[in-house]
XYZ file of C-alpha atoms in Angstrom:
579
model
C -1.505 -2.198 31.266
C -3.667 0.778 33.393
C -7.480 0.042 33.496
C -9.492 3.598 33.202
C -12.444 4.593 34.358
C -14.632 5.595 31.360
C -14.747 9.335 31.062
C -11.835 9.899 33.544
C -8.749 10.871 32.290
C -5.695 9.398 33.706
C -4.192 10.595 37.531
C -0.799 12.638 36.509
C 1.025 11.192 39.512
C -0.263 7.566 38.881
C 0.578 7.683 35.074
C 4.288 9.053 36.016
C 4.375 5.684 38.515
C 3.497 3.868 35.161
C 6.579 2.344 33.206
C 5.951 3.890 29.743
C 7.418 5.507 27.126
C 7.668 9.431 27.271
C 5.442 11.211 24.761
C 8.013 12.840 22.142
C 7.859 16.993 22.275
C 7.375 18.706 18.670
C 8.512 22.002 17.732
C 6.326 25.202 16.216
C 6.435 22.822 12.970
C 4.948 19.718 14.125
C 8.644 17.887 14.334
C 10.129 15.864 17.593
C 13.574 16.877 18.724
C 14.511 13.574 17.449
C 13.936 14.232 14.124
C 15.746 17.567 14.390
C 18.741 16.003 15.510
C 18.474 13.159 13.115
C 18.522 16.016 10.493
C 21.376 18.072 11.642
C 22.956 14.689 12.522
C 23.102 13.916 9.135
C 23.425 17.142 7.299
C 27.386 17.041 9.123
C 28.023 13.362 7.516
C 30.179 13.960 3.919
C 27.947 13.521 0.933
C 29.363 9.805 0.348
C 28.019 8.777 3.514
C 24.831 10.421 3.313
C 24.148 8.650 0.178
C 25.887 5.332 1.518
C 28.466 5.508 -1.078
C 31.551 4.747 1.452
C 32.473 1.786 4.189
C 31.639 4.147 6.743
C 28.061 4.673 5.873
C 27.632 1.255 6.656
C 28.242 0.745 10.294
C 25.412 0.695 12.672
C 24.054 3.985 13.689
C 24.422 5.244 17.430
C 22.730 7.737 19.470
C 19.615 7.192 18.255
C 16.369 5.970 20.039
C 15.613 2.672 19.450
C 11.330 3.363 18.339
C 12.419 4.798 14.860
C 16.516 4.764 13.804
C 15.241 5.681 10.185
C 15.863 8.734 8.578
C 12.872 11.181 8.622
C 13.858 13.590 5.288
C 11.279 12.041 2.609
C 9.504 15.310 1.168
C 5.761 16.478 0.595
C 6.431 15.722 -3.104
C 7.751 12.186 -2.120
C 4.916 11.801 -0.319
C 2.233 12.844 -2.460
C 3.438 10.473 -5.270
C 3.485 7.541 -3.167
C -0.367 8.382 -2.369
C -1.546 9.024 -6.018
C 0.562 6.479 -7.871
C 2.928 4.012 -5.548
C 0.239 1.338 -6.633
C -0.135 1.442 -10.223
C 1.638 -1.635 -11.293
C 0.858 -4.935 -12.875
C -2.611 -5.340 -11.197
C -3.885 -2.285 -12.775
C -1.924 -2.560 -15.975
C -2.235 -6.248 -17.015
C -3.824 -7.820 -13.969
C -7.020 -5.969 -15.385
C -7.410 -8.166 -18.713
C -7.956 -11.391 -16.569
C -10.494 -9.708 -14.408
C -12.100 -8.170 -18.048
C -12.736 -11.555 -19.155
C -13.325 -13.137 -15.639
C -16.149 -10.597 -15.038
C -16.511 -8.348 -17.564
C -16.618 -4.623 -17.754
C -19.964 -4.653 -15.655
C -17.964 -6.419 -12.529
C -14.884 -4.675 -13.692
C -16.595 -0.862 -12.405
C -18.692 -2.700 -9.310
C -15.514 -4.588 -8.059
C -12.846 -1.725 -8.384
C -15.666 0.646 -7.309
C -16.137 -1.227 -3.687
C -12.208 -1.898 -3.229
C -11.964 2.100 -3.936
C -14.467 2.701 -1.347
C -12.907 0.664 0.968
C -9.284 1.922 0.533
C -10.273 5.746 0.647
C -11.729 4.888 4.083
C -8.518 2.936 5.042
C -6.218 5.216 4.293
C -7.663 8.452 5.634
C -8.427 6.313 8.798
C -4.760 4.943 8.494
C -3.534 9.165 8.133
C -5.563 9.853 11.377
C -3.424 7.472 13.529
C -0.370 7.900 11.555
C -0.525 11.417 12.426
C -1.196 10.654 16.259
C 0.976 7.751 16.595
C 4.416 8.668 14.656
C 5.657 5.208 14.540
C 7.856 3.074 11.806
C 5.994 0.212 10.945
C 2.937 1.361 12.026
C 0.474 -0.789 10.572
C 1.157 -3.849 12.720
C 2.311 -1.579 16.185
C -1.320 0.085 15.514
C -2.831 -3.673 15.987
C -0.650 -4.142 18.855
C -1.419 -1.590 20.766
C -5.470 -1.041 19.904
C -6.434 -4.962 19.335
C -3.786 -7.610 20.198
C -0.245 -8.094 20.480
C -0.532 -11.291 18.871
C -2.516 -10.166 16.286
C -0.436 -7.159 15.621
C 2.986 -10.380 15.603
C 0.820 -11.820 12.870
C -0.318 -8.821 11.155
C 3.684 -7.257 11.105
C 4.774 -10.809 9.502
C 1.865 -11.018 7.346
C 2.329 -7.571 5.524
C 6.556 -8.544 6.099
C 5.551 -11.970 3.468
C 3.179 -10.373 1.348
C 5.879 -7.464 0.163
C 8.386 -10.629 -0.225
C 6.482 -12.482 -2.346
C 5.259 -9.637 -4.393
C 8.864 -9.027 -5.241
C 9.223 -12.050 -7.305
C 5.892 -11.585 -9.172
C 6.863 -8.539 -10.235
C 9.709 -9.096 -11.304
C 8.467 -12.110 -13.447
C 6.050 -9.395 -15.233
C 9.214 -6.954 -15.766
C 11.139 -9.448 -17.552
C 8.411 -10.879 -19.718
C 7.430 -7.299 -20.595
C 11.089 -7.225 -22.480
C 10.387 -10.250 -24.411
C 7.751 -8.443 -25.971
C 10.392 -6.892 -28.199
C 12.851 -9.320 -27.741
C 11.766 -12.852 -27.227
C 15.522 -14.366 -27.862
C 17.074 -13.488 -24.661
C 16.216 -15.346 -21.679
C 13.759 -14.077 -19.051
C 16.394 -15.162 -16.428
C 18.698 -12.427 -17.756
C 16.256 -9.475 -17.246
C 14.918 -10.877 -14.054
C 18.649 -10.351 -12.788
C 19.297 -7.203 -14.274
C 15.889 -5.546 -13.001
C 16.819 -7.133 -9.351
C 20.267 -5.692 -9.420
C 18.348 -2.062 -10.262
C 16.397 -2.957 -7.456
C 19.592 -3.890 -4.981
C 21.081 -0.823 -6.385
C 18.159 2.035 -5.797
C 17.700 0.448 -2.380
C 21.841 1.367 -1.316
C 20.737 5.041 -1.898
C 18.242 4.469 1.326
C 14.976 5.875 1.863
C 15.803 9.344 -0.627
C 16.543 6.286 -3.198
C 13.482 5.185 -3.218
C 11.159 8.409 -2.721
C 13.190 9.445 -6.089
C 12.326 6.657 -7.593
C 8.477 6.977 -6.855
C 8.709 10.072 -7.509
C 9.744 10.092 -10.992
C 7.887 6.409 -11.751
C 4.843 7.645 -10.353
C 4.746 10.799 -12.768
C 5.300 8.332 -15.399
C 2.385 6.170 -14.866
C -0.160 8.848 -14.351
C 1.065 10.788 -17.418
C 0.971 7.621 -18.895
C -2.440 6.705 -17.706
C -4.316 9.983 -18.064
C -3.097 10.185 -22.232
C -4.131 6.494 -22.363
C -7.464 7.630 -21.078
C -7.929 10.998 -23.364
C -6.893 8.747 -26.815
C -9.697 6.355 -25.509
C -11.909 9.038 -25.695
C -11.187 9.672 -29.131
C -11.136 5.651 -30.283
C -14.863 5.736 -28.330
C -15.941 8.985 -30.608
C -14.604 7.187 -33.674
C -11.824 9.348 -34.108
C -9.266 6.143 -34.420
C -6.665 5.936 -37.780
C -8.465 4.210 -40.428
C -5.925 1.315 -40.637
C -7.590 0.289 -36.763
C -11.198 -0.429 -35.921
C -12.043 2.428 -34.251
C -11.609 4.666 -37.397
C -16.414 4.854 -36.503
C -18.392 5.897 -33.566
C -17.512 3.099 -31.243
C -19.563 3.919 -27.996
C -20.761 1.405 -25.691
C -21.483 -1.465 -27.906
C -19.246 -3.819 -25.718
C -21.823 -3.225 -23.283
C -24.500 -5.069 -25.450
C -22.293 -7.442 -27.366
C -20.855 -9.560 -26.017
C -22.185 -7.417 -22.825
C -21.772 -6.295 -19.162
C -20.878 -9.278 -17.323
C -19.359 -12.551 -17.931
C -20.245 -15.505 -15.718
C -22.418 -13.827 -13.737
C -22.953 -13.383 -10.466
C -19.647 -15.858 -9.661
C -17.288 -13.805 -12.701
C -18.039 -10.264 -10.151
C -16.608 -12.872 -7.361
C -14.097 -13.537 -9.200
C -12.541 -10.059 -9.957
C -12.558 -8.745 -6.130
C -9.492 -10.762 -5.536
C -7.868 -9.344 -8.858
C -9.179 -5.598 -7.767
C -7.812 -6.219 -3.645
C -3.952 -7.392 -5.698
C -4.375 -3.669 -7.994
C -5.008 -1.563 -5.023
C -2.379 -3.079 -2.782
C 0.294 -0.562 -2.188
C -1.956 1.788 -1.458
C -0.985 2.186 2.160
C 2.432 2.499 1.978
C 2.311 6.456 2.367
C 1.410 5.447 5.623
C 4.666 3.623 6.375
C 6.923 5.988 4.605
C 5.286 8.806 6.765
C 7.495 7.743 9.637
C 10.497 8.797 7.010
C 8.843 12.403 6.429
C 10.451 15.340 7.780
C 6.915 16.830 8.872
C 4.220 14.218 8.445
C 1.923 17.042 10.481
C 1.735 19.375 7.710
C 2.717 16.711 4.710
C 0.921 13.603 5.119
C -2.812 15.278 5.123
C -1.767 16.344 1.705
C -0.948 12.849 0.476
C -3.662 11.218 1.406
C -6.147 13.444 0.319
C -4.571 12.363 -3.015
C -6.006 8.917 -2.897
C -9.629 10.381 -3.723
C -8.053 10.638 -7.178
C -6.529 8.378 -8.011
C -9.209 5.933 -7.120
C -11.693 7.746 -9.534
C -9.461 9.643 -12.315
C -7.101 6.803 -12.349
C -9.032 3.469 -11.580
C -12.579 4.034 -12.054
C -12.263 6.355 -14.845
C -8.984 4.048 -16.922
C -11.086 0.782 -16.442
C -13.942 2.417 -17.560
C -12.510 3.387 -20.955
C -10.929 -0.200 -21.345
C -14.637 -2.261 -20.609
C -15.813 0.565 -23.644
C -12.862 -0.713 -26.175
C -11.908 -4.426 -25.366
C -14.878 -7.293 -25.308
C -14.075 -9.402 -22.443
C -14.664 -12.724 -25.113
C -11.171 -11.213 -26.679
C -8.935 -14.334 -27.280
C -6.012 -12.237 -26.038
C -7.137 -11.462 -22.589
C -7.396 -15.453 -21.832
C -4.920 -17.104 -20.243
C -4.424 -19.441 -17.227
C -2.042 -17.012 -15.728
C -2.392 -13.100 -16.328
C 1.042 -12.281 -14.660
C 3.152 -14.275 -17.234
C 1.592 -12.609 -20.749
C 1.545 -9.158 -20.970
C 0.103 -9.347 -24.104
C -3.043 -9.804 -21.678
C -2.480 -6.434 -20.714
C -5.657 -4.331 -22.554
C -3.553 -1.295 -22.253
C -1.442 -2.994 -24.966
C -4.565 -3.978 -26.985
C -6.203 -0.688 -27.207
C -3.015 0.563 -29.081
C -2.678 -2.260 -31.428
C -6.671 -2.786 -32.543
C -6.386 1.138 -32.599
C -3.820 1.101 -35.503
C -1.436 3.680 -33.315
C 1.845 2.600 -34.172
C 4.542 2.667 -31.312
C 1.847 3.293 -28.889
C 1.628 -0.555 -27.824
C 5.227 -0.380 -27.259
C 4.909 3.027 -25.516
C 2.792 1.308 -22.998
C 4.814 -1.652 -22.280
C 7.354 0.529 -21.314
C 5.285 2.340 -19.101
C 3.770 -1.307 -17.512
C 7.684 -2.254 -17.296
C 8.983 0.554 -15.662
C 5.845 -0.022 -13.528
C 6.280 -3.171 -11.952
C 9.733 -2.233 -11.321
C 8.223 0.443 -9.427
C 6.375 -1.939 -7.526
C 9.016 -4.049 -6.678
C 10.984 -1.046 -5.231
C 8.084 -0.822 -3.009
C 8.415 -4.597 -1.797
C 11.404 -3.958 -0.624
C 10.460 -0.544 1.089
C 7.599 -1.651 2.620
C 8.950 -5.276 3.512
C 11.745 -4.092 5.134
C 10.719 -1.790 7.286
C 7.765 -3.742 9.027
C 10.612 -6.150 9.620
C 12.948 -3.312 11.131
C 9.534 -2.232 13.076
C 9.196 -6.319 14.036
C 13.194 -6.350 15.318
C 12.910 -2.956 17.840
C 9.743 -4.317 19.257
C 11.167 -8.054 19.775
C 8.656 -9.252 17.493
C 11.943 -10.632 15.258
C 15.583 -11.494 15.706
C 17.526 -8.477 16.788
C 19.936 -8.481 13.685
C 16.824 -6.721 11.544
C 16.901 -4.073 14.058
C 20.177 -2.898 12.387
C 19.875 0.573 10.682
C 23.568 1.837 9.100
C 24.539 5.606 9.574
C 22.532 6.301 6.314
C 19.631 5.329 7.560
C 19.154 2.056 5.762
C 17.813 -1.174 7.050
C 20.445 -3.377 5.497
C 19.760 -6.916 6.889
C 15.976 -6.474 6.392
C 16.470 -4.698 3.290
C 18.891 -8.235 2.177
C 16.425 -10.212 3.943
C 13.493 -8.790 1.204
C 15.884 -8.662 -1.312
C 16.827 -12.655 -1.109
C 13.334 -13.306 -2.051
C 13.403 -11.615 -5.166
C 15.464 -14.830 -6.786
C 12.066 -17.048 -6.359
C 11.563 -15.253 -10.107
C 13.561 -17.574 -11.169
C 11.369 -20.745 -10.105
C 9.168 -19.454 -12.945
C 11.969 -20.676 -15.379
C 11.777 -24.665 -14.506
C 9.068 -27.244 -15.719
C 7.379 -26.881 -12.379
C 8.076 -23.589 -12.085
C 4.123 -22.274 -12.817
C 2.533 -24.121 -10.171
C 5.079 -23.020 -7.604
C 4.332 -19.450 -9.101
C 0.623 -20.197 -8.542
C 0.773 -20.505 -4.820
C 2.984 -17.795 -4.649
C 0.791 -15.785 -6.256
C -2.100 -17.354 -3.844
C 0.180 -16.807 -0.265
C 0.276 -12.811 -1.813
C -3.416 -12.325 -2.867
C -5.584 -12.038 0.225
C -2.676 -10.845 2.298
C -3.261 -6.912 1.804
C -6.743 -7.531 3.278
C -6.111 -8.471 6.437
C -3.632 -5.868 6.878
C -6.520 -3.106 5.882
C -9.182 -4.786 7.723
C -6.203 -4.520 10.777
C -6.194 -0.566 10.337
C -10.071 -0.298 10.226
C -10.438 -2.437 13.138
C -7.520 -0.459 15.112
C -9.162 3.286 14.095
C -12.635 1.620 15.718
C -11.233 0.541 18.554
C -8.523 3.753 19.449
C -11.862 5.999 18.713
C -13.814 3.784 21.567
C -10.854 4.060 24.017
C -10.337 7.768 23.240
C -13.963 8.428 24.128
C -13.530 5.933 27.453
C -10.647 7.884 29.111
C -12.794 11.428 28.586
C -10.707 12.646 25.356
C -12.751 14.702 22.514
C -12.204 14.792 18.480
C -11.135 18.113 19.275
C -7.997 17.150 20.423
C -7.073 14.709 17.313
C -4.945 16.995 14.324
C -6.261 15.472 11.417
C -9.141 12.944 11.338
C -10.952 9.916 9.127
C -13.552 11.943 6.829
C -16.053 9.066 7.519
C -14.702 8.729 11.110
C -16.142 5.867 12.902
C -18.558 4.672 10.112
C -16.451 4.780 7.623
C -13.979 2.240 9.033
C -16.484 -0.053 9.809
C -18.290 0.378 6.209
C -13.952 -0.370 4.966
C -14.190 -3.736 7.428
C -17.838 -4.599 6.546
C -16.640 -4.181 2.771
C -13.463 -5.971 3.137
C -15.257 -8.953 5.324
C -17.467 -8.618 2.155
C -14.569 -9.466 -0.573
C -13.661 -11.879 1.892
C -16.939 -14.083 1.937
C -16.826 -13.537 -2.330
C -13.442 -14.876 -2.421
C -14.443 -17.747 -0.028
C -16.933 -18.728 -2.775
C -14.782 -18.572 -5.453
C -12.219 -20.904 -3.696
C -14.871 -23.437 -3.018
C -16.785 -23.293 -6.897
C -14.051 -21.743 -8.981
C -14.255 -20.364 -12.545
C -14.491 -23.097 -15.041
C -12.777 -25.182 -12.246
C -13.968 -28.273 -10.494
C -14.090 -27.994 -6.391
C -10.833 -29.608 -4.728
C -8.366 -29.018 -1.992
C -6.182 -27.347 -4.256
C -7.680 -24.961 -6.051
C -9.482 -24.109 -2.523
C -5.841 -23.245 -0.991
C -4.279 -21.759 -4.190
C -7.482 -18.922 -3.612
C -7.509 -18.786 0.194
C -4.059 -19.836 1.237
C -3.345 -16.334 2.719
C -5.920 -17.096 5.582
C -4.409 -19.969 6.975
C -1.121 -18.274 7.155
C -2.503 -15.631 9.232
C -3.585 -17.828 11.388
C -0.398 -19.568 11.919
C 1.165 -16.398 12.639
C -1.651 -15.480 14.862
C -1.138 -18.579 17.178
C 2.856 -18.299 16.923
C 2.509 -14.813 18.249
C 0.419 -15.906 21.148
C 2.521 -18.484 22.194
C 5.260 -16.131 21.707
C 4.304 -12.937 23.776
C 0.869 -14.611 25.801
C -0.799 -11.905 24.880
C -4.650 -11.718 25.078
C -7.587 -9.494 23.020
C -7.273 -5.636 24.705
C -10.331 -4.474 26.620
C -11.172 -0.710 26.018
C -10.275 0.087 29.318
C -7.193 -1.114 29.134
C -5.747 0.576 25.693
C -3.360 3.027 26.365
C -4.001 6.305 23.859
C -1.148 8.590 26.014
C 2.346 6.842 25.307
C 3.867 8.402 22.152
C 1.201 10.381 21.060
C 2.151 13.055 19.024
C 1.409 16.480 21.821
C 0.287 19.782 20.066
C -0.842 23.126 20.880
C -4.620 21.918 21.436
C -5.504 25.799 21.688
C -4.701 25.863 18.103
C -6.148 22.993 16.956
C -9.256 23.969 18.288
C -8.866 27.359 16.436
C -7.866 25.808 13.364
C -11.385 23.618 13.409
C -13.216 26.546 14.877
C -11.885 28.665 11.389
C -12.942 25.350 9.372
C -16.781 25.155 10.795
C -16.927 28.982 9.597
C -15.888 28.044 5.796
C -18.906 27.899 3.418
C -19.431 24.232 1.970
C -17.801 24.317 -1.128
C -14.028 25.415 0.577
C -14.684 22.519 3.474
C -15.479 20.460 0.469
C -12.153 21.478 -1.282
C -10.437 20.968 1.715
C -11.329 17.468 1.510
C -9.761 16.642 -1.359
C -7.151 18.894 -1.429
C-alpha cells in the first residue's frame, strides 16, 4: 500500500506504476460501462432465463468482472422501500411488548429514540461511501479498505452469521403467528411451508426479492400508519363501547402503573431489544450495488430513513406506551419471539373491542417476518458472494448463475433456515436462546464498522489534499455525526454489558452473561482468524488508498450542483434533506 504525503495528491506516473484496480468510467447518468453491458447483456437472454426459470439460467455467468457479477436492475421504487420499511418485522411488531414490560413506555421512547439517532447517522454516512465506493458487499470491503483487513474478514462473516441466524428466528415467529388461528397444526408444517416461499422468491434473483419488499413493505407501513390513526381515536375515547377505550383514555399509563419499569437497569434492558428492531436498516446499502443508478436513486432512499425512524418508530411506540400498561400479564413471557400474543399490536385491537382487527394485524406481523427472512437471505448471501471474490471465503460462493443469482451462498443461507425446527424438541428453547443471543449484538458491530470507516476515509481524504467538494452526496452530520453513531453505539454497548453481568430478575452467572453478550466473543474469533489468515495490520491514514474504484464524475458539475444548493433559502435545503 502507497504512503502519501498529507495534502499531496498522488504522482500520476507513480500511481500508474502502482498495481491497482482501474477506477470504473460512468456515463452522463452516473452508470459504469459494466453495468450497461450487464443490462443489455441481459435484456438479449429469453424471459425464462432472465427470471431463472430454465437449466440454462443456471450455469455460471462469464464475461463479467469479478468485483460485482450481480445484476444491477433493482429500481428507485425498490430502493426506497427497502429504506422506509425492509426492517419492520418481529422486533418492532412483537419484539416491542417484551421491551414494554422490560422498561416501560418511558425507556421504550429514550431507547428507540437513541438507536434512531444512531441509525439515521449510519446510514446517511453508509449512502456517502456507497455512492463513492460502488461495491457488493460493501459493508465489510468498506472496513477493509479504511480500518483493517482483518477486521473487515470478521466484520463480512459477522454480518454473513447474523442474517443466518435471523432466518430461523423469524421463521419461528411466522409459524407461531398461524397458530394464532389455528393451534392444531404443527408449527413444523408452517415453518416448512414459509421456508419453501422463501427458497422460492429467492430463484426469481435479486427482482424477486425487490418485489417482494416492495409490496411487503407497503403493507407494513399501511399497516402501521392505520394502527397509529385508530390509536388516536382509542386515546380520545372514541373506542366501541364493548372495549375499554369506549372514555378519554390519555396518558394515564404514564401515571399508573407509570413511565418506567425497573428503572434505570429496565432502560438497559430495552437497547438490546431496540438494536434487534432496527436491524435491517442498512440493507439499502447492500442492495445499492444491485441498482441500475445508485447516483441518482440511492440519495432518495436514504433520505427515507428520517421517516421511518420518527412516523414509524417513535411515533407507533409512542401510541402503544399510551394504550398497553407495561404490568399487562400478556406482554410477560420468558421468550417474546415464541408468543405473539406478546405482540401489543395484537392487544390494542382486542382490549379495543375491534373485531377482526387483532387478526388483521397478525397477518400483517406474519407477512412481516417473512419479509424479514427474505432479507436474511439477501443480505446473507451477498456479503458471502462479496467474502468469495475477495478470497475472504471458499471460491465456490463466488458463483453467480447467468441470472444473476448467488446460488451456493444463497443455499448456504438458506440451509440455516431448518435450525427453526430445533425450537420443536424439549431442548429446543435454550438452543433458541443462544441463537437468539449469537444474533442480538451482531448488527452493532457492523454499524459501529461503517461509522468508524466514514471517520477514517474523511481523515485520509483530507491527508492526500482532496475537498468535500469533490464527494456526490455526503453524511448530513458528516464527521460528527458518525462519531456521535459510534459514541452512541459504544453507549448501548456498555448498557448491554451491564445487563449481561446483573440481568433482569436474573441472578449473575456465566450463562446468562454469554446468552446477552455472546455476539462479542464471536467477533473476536473472527477478528483473530482473519489476522492469521491475511496478516494484515490496523491502516495508517497515510496509507488508505481513497483512488481505486472510486466512482469518477464531472467534478465541474458537482461543484455547480452545491454552488445552486448554498443559493437555496433554508426551508428548500431543509426539504432537500429529507426528501
Amino acid at each position: 500500500m502507497a504512503t502519501y504525503e498529507k495534502g499531496v495528491l498522488p504522482d500520476p506516473e507513480k500511481e500508474a506504476a502502482r498495481e491497482v484496480q482501474p477506477a470504473p468510467a460512468y456515463d452522463t447518468e452516473g452508470r459504469t460501462a459494466s453495468v450497461v453491458f450487464k443490462n443489455e447483456e441481459f435484456q438479449k437472454l429469453s424471459f425464462w432465463t432472465r427470471n431463472g426459470l430454465n437449466l440454462e439460467s443456471f450455469k455460471r455467468r462469464e464475461g463479467y468482472d469479478t468485483t460485482n457479477q450481480l445484476n444491477q436492475t433493482m429500481k428507485s421504487r425498490h430502493l426506497h422501500m427497502i429504506a422506509i420499511g425492509g426492517s419492520i418485522g418481529a422486533g418492532f411488531f412483537v419484539g416491542s411488548g417484551s421491551a414494554l414490560s422490560k422498561g416501560g413506555p418511558g425507556a421504550l421512547l429514550i431507547d428507540f429514540g437513541i438507536i434512531g439517532v444512531m441509525m439515521f447517522n449510519v446510514v446517511y454516512a453508509l449512502g456517502e461511501l456507497a455512492i463513492m465506493y460502488p461495491v457488493s458487499g460493501g459493508f465489510y470491503t468498506y472496513s477493509t479498505r479504511f480500518i483493517d483487513p482483518s477486521w473487515g474478514f470478521a466484520m463480512g462473516w459477522n454480518y454473513v452469521f447474523q442474517w443466518a441466524i435471523v432466518l430461523p428466528l423469524e421463521l419461528t415467529v411466522a409459524a407461531i403467528t398461524v397458530g394464532y388461528w389455528d393451534s392444531d397444526i404443527s408449527v413444523a408444517v408452517w415453518i416448512t411451508v414459509f421456508l419453501v416461499v422463501i427458497v422460492f422468491i429467492n430463484i426469481w434473483g435479486v427482482l424477486g426479492y425487490a418485489e417482494e419488499e416492495f409490496w411487503s413493505s407497503i403493507l407494513k407501513l399501511s399497516a402501521t400508519i392505520i394502527f397509529m390513526i385508530i390509536c388516536l381515536v382509542m386515546v380520545c375515547g372514541g373506542g366501541p363501547s364493548e372495549g375499554i377505550y369506549s372514555e378519554y383514555w390519555g396518558a394515564r399509563n404514564w401515571y399508573n402503573p407509570g413511565a418506567f419499569a425497573n428503572g434505570f437497569k429496565g432502560v438497559c434492558a430495552v437497547f438490546v431489544t431496540a438494536a434487534f428492531a432496527f436491524s435491517g436498516t442498512e440493507l439499502v446499502g447492500l442492495a445499492a450495488a444491485e441498482a441500475s443508478n445508485p447516483v441518482r436513486q440511492l440519495p432518495g432512499a436514504i433520505k427515507q430513513v428520517f421517516w421511518r425512524i420518527t412516523l414509524f418508530y417513535i411515533l407507533g411506540l409512542f401510541f402503544v406506551g399510551l394504550l398497553i400498561p407495561y404490568d399487562d400479564e400478556n406482554l410477560l413471557g420468558a421468550n417474546p419471539y415464541v408468543s405473539v400474543d406478546a405482540s401489543p399490536f395484537v392487544l390494542v385491537g382486542k382490549y379495543a373491542g375491534l373485531k377482526g382487527f387483532d387478526s388483521f394485524m397478525n397477518v400483517v406481523i406474519m407477512l412481516s417476518v417473512i419479509s424479514i427472512g427474505m432479507s436474511g437471505v439477501y443480505g446473507g448471501s451477498r456479503t458471502l458472494t462479496a467474502l468469495a471474490e475477495q478470497d475472504y471465503a471458499p471460491k465456490i460462493f463466488a458463483y453467480v448463475d447467468k441470472s444473476g443469482r448467488p446460488l451456493p451462498s444463497t443455499a448456504a443461507i438458506c440451509i440455516f433456515g431448518v435450525l427453526a425446527y430445533v425450537n420443536l424438541t424439549s431442548d429446543g428453547p435454550t438452543v433458541f436462546d443462544w441463537l437468539l443471543a449469537l444474533s442480538g449484538l451482531a448488527a452493532l458491530f457492523t454499524w459501529g464498522s461503517i461509522c468508524l470507516a466514514h471517520i477514517r476515509f474523511r481523515a485520509a481524504w483530507k491527508y492526500q489534499g482532496h475537498t468535500l467538494d469533490e464527494i456526490p452526496f455526503k453524511a448530513v452530520g458528516g464527521v460528527a455525526g458518525s462519531y456521535l453513531g459510534l459514541f452512541l453505539i459504544v453507549l448501548v454497548l456498555i448498557a448491554q454489558f451491564y445487563i449481561a453481568l446483573f440481568p433482569l430478575g436474573g441472578e449473575t452467572s456465566a450463562e446468562n452473561f454469554f446468552k446477552s453478550y455472546l455476539a462479542l466473543p464471536i467477533v473476536m474469533l473472527f477478528w483473530v482468524c482473519g489476522y492469521f489468515w491475511k496478516r494484515t495490520g490496523w491502516l495508517t491514514i497515510a496509507t488508505i488508498d481513497v483512488d481505486s474504484g472510486r466512482r469518477h464524475l464531472d467534478l465541474d458539475q458537482v461543484r455547480a450542483d452545491n454552488a445552486e444548493r448554498a443559493l437555496w433559502p433554508a426551508w428548500k435545503r431543509i426539504l432537500n434533506l429529507m426528501f
